[in-house]
Coordinates of N, CA and C and ligand atoms in Angstrom, one line a residue:
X1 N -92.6 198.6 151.3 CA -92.1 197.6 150.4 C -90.8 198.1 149.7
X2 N -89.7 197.2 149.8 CA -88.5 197.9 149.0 C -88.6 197.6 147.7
X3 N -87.8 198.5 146.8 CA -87.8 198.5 145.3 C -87.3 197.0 145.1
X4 N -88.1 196.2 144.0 CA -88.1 195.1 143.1 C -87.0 195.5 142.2
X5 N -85.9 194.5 142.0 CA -84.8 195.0 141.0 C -85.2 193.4 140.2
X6 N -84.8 194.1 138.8 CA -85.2 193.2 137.8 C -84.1 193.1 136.8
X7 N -82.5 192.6 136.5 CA -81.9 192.6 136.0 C -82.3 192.6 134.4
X8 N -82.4 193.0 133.0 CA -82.4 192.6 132.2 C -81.1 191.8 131.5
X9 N -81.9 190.4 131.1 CA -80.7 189.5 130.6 C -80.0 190.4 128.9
X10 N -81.0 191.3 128.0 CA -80.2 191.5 127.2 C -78.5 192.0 127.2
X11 N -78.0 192.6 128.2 CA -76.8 193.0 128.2 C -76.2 192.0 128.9
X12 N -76.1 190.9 129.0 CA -75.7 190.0 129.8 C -74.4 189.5 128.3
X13 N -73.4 188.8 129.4 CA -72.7 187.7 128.3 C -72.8 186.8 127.6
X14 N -73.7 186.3 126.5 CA -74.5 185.1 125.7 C -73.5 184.4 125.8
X15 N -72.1 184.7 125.2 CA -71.1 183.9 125.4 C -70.9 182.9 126.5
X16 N -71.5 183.2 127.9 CA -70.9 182.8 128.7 C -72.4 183.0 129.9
X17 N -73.8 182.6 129.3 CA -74.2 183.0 130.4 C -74.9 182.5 131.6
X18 N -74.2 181.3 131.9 CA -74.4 180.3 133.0 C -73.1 181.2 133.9
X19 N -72.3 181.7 133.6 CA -71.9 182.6 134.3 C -72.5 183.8 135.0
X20 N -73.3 184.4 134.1 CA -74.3 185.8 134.1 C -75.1 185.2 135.3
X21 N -75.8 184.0 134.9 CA -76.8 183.7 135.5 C -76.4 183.1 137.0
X22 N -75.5 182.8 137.1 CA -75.0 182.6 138.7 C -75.0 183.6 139.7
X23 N -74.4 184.5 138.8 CA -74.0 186.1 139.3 C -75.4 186.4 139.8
X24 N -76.6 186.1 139.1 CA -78.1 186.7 139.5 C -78.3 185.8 140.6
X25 N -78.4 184.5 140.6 CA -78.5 183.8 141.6 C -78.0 184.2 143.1
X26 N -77.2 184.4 143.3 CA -75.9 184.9 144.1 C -76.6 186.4 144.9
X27 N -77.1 187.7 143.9 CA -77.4 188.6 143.9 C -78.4 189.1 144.4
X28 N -78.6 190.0 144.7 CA -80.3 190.2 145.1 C -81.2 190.8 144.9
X29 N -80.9 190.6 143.5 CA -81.9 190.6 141.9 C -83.3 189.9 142.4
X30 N -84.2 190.2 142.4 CA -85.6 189.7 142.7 C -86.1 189.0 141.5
X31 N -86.3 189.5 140.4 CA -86.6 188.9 139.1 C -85.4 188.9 138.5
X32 N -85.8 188.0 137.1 CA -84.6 188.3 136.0 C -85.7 188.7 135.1
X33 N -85.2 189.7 133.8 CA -86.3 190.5 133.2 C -85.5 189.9 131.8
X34 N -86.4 189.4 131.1 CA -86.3 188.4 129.7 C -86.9 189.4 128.4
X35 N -86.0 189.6 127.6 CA -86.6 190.4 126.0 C -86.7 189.8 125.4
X36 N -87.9 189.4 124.5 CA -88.3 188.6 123.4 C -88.6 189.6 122.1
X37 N -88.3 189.7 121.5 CA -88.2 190.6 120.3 C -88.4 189.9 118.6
X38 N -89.6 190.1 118.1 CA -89.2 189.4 116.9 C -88.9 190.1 115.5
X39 N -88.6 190.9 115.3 CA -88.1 191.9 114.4 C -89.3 192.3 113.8
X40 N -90.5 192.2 114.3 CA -92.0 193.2 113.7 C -92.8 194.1 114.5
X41 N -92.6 193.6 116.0 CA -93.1 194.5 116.8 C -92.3 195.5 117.0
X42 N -90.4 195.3 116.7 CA -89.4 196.5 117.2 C -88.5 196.1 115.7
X43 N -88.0 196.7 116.3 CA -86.6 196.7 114.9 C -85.5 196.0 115.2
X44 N -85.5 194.9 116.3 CA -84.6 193.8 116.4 C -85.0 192.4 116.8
X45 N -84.3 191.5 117.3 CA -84.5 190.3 117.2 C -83.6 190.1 118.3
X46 N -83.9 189.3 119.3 CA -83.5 188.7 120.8 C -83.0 187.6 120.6
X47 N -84.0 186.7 121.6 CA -83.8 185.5 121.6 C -84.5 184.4 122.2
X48 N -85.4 183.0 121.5 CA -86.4 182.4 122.0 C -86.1 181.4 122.7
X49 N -87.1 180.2 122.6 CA -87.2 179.2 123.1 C -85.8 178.4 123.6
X50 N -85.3 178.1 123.0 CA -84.1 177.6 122.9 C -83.4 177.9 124.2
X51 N -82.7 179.3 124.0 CA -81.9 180.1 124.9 C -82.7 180.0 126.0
X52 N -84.3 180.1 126.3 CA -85.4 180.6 127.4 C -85.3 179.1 128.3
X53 N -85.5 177.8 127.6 CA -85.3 176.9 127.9 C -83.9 176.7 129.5
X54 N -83.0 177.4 128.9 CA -81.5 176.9 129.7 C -81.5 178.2 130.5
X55 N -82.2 179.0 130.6 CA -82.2 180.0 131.3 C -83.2 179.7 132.7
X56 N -84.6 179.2 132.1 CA -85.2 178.6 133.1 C -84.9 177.7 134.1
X57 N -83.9 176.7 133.5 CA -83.6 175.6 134.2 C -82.5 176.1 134.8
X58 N -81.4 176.9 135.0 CA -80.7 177.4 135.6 C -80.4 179.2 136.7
X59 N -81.3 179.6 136.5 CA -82.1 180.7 136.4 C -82.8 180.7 138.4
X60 N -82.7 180.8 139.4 CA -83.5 180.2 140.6 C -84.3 181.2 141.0
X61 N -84.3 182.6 140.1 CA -85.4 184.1 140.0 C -86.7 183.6 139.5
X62 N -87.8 184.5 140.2 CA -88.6 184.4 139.4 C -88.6 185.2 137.7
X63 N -88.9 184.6 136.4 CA -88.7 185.2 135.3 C -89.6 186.4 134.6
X64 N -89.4 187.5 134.7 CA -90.4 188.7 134.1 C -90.0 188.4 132.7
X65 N -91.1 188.1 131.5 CA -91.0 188.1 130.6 C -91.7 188.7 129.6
X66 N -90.9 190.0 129.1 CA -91.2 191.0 128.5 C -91.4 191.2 126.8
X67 N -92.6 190.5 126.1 CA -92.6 190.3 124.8 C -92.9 191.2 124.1
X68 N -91.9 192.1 123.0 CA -92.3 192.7 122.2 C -92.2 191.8 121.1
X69 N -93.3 191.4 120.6 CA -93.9 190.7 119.7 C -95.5 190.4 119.6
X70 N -95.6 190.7 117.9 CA -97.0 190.5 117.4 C -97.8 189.6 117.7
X71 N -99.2 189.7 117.9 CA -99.7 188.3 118.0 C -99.4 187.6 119.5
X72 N -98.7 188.4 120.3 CA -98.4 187.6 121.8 C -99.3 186.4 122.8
X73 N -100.8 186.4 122.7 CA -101.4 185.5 123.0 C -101.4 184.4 122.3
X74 N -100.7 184.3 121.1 CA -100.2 182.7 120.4 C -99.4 182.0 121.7
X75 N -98.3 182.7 122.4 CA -97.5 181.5 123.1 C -97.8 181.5 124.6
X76 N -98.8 182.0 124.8 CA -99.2 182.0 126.3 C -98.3 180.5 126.4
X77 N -99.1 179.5 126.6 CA -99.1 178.1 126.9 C -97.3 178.1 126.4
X78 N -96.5 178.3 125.9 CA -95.3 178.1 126.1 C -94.6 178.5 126.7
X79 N -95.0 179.7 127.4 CA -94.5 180.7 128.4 C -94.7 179.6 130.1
X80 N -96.2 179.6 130.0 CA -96.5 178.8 131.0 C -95.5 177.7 130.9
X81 N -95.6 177.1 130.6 CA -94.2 175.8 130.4 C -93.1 175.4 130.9
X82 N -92.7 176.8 130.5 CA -91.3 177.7 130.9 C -91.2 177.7 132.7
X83 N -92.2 177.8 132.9 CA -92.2 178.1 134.4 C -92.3 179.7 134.9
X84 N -93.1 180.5 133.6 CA -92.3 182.1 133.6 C -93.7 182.7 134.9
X85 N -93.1 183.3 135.7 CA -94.2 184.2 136.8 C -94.8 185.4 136.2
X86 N -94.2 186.3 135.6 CA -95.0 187.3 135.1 C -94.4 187.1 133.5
X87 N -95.9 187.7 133.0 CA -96.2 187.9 131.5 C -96.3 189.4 131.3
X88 N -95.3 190.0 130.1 CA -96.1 191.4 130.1 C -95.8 191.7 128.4
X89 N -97.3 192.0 128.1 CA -97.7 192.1 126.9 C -97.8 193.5 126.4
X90 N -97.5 194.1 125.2 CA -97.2 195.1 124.7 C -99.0 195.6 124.7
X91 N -99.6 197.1 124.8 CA -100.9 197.5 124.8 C -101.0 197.6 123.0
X92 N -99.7 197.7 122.8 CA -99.4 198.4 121.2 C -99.8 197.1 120.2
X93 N -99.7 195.4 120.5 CA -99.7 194.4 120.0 C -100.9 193.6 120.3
X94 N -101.9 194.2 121.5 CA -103.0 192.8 121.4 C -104.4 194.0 120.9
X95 N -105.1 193.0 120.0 CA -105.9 193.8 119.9 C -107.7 193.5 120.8
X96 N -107.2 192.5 121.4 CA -108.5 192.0 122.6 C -107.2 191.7 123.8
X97 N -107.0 193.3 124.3 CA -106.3 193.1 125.7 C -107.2 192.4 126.7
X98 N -108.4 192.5 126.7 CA -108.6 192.1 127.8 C -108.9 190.3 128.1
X99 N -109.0 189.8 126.6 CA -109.3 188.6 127.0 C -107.4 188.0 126.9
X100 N -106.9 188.6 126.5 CA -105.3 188.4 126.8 C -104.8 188.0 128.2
X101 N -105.0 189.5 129.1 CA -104.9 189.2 130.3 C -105.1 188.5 131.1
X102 N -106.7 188.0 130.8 CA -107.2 186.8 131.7 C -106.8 185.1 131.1
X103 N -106.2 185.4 129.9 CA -106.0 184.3 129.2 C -104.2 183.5 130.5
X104 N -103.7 185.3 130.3 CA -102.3 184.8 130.9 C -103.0 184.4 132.5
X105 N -104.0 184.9 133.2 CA -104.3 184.5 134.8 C -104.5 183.2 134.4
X106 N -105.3 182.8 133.6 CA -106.2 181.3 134.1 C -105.3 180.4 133.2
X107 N -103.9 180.8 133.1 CA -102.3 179.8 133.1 C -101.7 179.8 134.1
X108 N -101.7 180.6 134.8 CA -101.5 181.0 136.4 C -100.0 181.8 136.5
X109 N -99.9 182.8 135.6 CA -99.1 184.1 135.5 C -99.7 185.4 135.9
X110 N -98.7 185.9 136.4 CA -99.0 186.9 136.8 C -99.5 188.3 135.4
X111 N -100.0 189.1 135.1 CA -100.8 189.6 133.8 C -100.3 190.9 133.8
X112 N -99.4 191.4 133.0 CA -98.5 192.9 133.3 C -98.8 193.2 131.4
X113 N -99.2 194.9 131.3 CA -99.2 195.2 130.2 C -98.5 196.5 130.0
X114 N -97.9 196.4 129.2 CA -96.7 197.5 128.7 C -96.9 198.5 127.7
X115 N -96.7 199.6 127.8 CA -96.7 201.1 127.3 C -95.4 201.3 126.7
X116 N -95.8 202.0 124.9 CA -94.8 202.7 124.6 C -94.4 204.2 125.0
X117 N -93.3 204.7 125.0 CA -93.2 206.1 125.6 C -94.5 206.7 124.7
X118 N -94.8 206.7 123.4 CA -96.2 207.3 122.7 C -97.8 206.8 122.9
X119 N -97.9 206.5 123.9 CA -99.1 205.4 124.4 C -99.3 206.4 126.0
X120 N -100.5 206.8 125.7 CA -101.0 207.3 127.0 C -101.1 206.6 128.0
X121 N -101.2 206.9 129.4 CA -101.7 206.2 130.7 C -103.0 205.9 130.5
X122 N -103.7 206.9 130.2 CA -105.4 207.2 130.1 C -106.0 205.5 129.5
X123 N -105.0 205.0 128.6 CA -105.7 203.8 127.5 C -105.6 202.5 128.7
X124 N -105.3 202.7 130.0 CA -105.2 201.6 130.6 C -106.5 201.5 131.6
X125 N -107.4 202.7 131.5 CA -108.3 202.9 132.4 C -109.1 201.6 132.3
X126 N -109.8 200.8 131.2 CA -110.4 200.0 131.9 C -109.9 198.5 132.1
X127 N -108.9 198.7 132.0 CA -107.8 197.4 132.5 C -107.0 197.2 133.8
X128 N -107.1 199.0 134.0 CA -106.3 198.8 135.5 C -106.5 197.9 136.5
X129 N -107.9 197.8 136.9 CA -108.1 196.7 137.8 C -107.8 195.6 137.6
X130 N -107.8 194.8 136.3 CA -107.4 193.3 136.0 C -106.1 193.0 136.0
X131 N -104.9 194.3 135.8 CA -104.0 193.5 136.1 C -102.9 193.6 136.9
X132 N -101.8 192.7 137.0 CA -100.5 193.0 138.1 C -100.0 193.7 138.0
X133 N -99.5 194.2 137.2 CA -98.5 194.7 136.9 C -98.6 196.0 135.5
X134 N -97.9 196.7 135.4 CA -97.4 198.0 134.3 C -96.0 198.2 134.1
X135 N -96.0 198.2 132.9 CA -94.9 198.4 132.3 C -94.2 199.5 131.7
X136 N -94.1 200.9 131.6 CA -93.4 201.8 131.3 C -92.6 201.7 130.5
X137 N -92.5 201.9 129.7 CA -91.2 201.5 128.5 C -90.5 203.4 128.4
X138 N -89.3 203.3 129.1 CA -88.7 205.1 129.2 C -87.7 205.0 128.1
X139 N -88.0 203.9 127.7 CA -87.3 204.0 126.3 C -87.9 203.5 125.3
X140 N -87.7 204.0 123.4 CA -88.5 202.8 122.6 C -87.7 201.9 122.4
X141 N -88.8 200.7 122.8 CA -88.6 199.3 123.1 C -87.6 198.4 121.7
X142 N -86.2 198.1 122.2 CA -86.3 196.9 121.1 C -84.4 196.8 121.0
X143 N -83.8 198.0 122.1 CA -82.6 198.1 122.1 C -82.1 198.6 123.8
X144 N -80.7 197.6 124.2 CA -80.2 198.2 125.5 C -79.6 199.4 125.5
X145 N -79.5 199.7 126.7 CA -78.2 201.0 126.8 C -78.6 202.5 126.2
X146 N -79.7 202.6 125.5 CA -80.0 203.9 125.5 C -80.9 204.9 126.5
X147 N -80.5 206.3 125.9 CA -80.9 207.5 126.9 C -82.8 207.5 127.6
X148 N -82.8 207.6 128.9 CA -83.9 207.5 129.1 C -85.0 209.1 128.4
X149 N -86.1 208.7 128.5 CA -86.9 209.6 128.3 C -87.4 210.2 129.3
X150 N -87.3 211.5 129.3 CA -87.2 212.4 130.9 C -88.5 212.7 131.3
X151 N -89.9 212.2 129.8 CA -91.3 212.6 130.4 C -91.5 211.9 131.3
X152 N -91.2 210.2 131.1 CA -91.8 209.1 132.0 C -91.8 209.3 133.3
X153 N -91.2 210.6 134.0 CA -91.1 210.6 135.3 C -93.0 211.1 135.3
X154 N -93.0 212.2 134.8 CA -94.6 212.5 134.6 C -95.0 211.6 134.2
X155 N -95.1 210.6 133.6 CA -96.1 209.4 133.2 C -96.0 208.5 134.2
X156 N -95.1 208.1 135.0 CA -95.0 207.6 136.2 C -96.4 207.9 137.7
X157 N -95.6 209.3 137.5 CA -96.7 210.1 138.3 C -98.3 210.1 138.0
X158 N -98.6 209.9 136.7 CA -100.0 209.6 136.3 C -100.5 208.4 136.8
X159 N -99.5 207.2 136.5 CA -100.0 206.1 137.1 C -100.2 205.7 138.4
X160 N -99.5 206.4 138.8 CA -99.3 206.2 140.7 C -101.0 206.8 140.8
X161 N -101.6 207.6 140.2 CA -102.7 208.2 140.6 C -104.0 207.6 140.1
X162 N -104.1 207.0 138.6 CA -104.7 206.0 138.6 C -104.9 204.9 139.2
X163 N -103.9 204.1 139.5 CA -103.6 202.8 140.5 C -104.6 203.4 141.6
X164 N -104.3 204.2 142.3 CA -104.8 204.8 143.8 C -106.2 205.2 143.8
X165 N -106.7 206.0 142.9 CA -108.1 206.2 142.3 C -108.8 205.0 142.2
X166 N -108.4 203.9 141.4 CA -109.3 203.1 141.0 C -109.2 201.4 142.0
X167 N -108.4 201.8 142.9 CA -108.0 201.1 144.1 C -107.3 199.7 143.4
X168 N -106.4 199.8 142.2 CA -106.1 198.9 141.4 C -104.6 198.5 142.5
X169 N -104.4 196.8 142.4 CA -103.5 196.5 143.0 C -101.9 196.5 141.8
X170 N -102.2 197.2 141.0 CA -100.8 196.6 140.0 C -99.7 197.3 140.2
X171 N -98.5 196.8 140.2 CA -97.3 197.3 140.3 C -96.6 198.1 139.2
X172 N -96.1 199.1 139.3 CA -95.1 199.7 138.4 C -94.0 199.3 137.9
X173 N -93.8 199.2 136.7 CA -92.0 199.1 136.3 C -91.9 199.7 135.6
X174 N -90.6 200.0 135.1 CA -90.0 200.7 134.5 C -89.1 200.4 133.8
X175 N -88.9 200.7 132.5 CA -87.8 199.6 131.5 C -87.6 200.5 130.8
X176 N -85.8 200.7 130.9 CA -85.1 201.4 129.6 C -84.0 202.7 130.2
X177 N -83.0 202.8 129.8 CA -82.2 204.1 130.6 C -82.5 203.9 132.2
X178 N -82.4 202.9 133.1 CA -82.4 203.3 134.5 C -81.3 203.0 134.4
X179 N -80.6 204.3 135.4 CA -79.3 204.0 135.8 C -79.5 204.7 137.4
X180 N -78.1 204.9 138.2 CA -78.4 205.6 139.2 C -78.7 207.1 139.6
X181 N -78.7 207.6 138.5 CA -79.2 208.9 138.3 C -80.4 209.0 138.3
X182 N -81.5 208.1 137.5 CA -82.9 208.2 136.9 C -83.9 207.0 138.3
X183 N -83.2 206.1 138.2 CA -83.7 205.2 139.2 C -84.4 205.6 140.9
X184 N -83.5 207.0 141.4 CA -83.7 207.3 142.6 C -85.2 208.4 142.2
X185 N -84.8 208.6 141.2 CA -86.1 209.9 140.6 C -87.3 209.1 140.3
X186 N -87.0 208.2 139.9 CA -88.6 207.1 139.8 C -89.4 206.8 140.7
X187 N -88.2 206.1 141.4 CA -89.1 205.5 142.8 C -89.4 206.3 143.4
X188 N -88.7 208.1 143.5 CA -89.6 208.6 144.4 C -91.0 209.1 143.7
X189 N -90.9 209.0 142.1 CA -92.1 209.2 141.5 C -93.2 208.1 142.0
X190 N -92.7 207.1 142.4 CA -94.0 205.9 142.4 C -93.6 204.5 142.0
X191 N -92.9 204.7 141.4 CA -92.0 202.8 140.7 C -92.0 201.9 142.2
X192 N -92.2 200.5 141.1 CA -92.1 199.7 142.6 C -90.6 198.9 141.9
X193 N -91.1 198.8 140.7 CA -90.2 197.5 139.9 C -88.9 198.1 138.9
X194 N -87.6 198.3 139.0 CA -86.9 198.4 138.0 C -86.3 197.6 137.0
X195 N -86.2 197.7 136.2 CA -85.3 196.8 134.9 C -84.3 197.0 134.6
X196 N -82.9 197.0 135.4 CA -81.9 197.2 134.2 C -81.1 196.4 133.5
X197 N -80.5 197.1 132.0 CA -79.7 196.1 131.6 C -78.3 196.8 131.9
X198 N -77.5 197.9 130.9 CA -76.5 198.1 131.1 C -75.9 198.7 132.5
X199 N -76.9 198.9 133.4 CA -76.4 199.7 134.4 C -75.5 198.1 135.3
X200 N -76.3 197.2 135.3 CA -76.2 196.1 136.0 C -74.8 195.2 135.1
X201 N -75.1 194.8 134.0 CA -74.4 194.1 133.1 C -72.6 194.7 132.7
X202 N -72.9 196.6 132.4 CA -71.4 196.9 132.4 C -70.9 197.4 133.4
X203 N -71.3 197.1 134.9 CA -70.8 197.5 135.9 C -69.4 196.9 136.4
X204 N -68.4 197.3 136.6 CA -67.3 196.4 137.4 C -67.3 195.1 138.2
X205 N -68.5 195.5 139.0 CA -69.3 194.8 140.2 C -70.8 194.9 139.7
X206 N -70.9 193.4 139.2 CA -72.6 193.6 138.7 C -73.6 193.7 140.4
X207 N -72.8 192.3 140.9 CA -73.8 192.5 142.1 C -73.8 193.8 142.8
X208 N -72.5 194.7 143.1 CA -72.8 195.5 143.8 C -74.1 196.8 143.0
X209 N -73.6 197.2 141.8 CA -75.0 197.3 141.2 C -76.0 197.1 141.4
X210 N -76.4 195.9 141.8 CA -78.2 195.2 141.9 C -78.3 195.9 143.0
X211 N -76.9 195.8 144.2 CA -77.5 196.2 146.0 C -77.8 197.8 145.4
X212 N -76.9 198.3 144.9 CA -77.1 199.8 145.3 C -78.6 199.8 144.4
X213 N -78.9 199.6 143.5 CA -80.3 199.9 143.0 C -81.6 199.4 143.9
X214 N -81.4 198.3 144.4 CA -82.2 197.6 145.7 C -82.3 198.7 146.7
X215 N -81.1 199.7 147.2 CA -81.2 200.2 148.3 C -81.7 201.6 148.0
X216 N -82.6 201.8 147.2 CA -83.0 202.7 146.8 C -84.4 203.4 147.3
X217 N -84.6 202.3 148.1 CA -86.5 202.6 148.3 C -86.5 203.5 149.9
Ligands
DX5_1 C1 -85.4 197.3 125.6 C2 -85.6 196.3 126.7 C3 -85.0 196.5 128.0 C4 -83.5 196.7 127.9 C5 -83.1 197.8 128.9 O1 -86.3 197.1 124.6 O2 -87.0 196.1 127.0 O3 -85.3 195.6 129.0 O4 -82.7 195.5 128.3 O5 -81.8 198.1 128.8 P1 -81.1 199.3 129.5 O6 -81.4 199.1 131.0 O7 -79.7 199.1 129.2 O8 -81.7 200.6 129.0
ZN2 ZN1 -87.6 194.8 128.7

């Protein structure tokens, strides 16, 4: 299977981003990867419904949408709405993960739960089987463009071994500092799914960007 590239929209142009979002269309960006941030789960603020609305409708990717925010099983049903394909919920914000997860399947999203760099692998053991997807956070969550954290290649490697042990079908991603330095080191760690924002967003050539990250597997 080749590596899943997942643009993140935060480094994108707000000014201008029916532009941005053509550019993904066009590209061979797999997903578009969405930050929802409400200034309690991180130390910033994104952007909701409103924005999420014109992004959907313009948008012809499937939407990875990545909520750092409290309380996350309040907007299931708004998400679903949205038309959004994967859901990925912070381990750090639900306190009944598990009826979470099934809450996002039987909306008919895909069910992805996300780790802070300070959050062991080990805490996903009896969840691995239930869901799609994992989230890696190689950076703390809640700002673009900063330096990756150089453990998560080892934390990577943990999960690739759980997944395989417990014959769990979920995919890896990886969110934060991928650039083409760290990206080639992942996937040979085990990554299936990348995220980036600034690597893709301040590139000369965004599309050629996505190809070279694409051509990585
Ligand atoms: C950070 C977000 C990321 C962010 C990644 O909290 O979850 O998706 O956009 O940005 P880069 O790729 O620039 O590190
Ligand atoms: Zn993200």
């Amino acid at each position: 299977m080749s590596t899943i590239v997942a643009p993140s929209l935060l480094s994108a142009d707000f000014g201008d981003l029916r532009k941005d979002l053509e550019m993904i269309n066009r590209s061979q960006a797999d997903w578009l990867h969405l930050d929802i941030m409400d200034g309690v789960f991180v130390p910033n603020i994104s952007f909701g419904f409103p924005v999420l609305k014109y992004v959907a409708k313009y948008c012809e990717k499937p939407l990875d949408v990545h909520l750092m925010i409290v309380q996350p099983e309040k907007f299931i049903e708004r998400f679903q709405e949205l038309g959004v394909s994967m859901l990925n919920v912070h381990y750090e914000a639900c306190t009944h993960l598990n009826r979470t997860i099934f809450e996002i399947k039987n909306h008919g999203m895909k069910a992805a739960v996300t780790l802070n760099p300070s959050t062991p692998v080990c805490m996903l053991s009896d969840v691995i089987r239930d869901v799609d997807m994992v989230l890696l956070m190689t950076v703390n969550p809640g700002f673009g463009g900063q330096k990756f954290i150089e453990h998560s290649i080892d934390k990577v490697r943990e999960l690739r071994r759980l997944i395989d042990e417990t014959g769990s079908k979920a995919l890896i991603e990886v969110d934060g500092g991928v650039n083409f330095e760290t990206a080639p080191r992942l996937v040979r760690a085990g990554v299936d799914v990348l995220v980036s924002g600034n690597t893709v967003f301040s590139a000369s050539d965004p599309e050629a960007a996505i190809k070279t990250l694409k051509e990585l597997s």
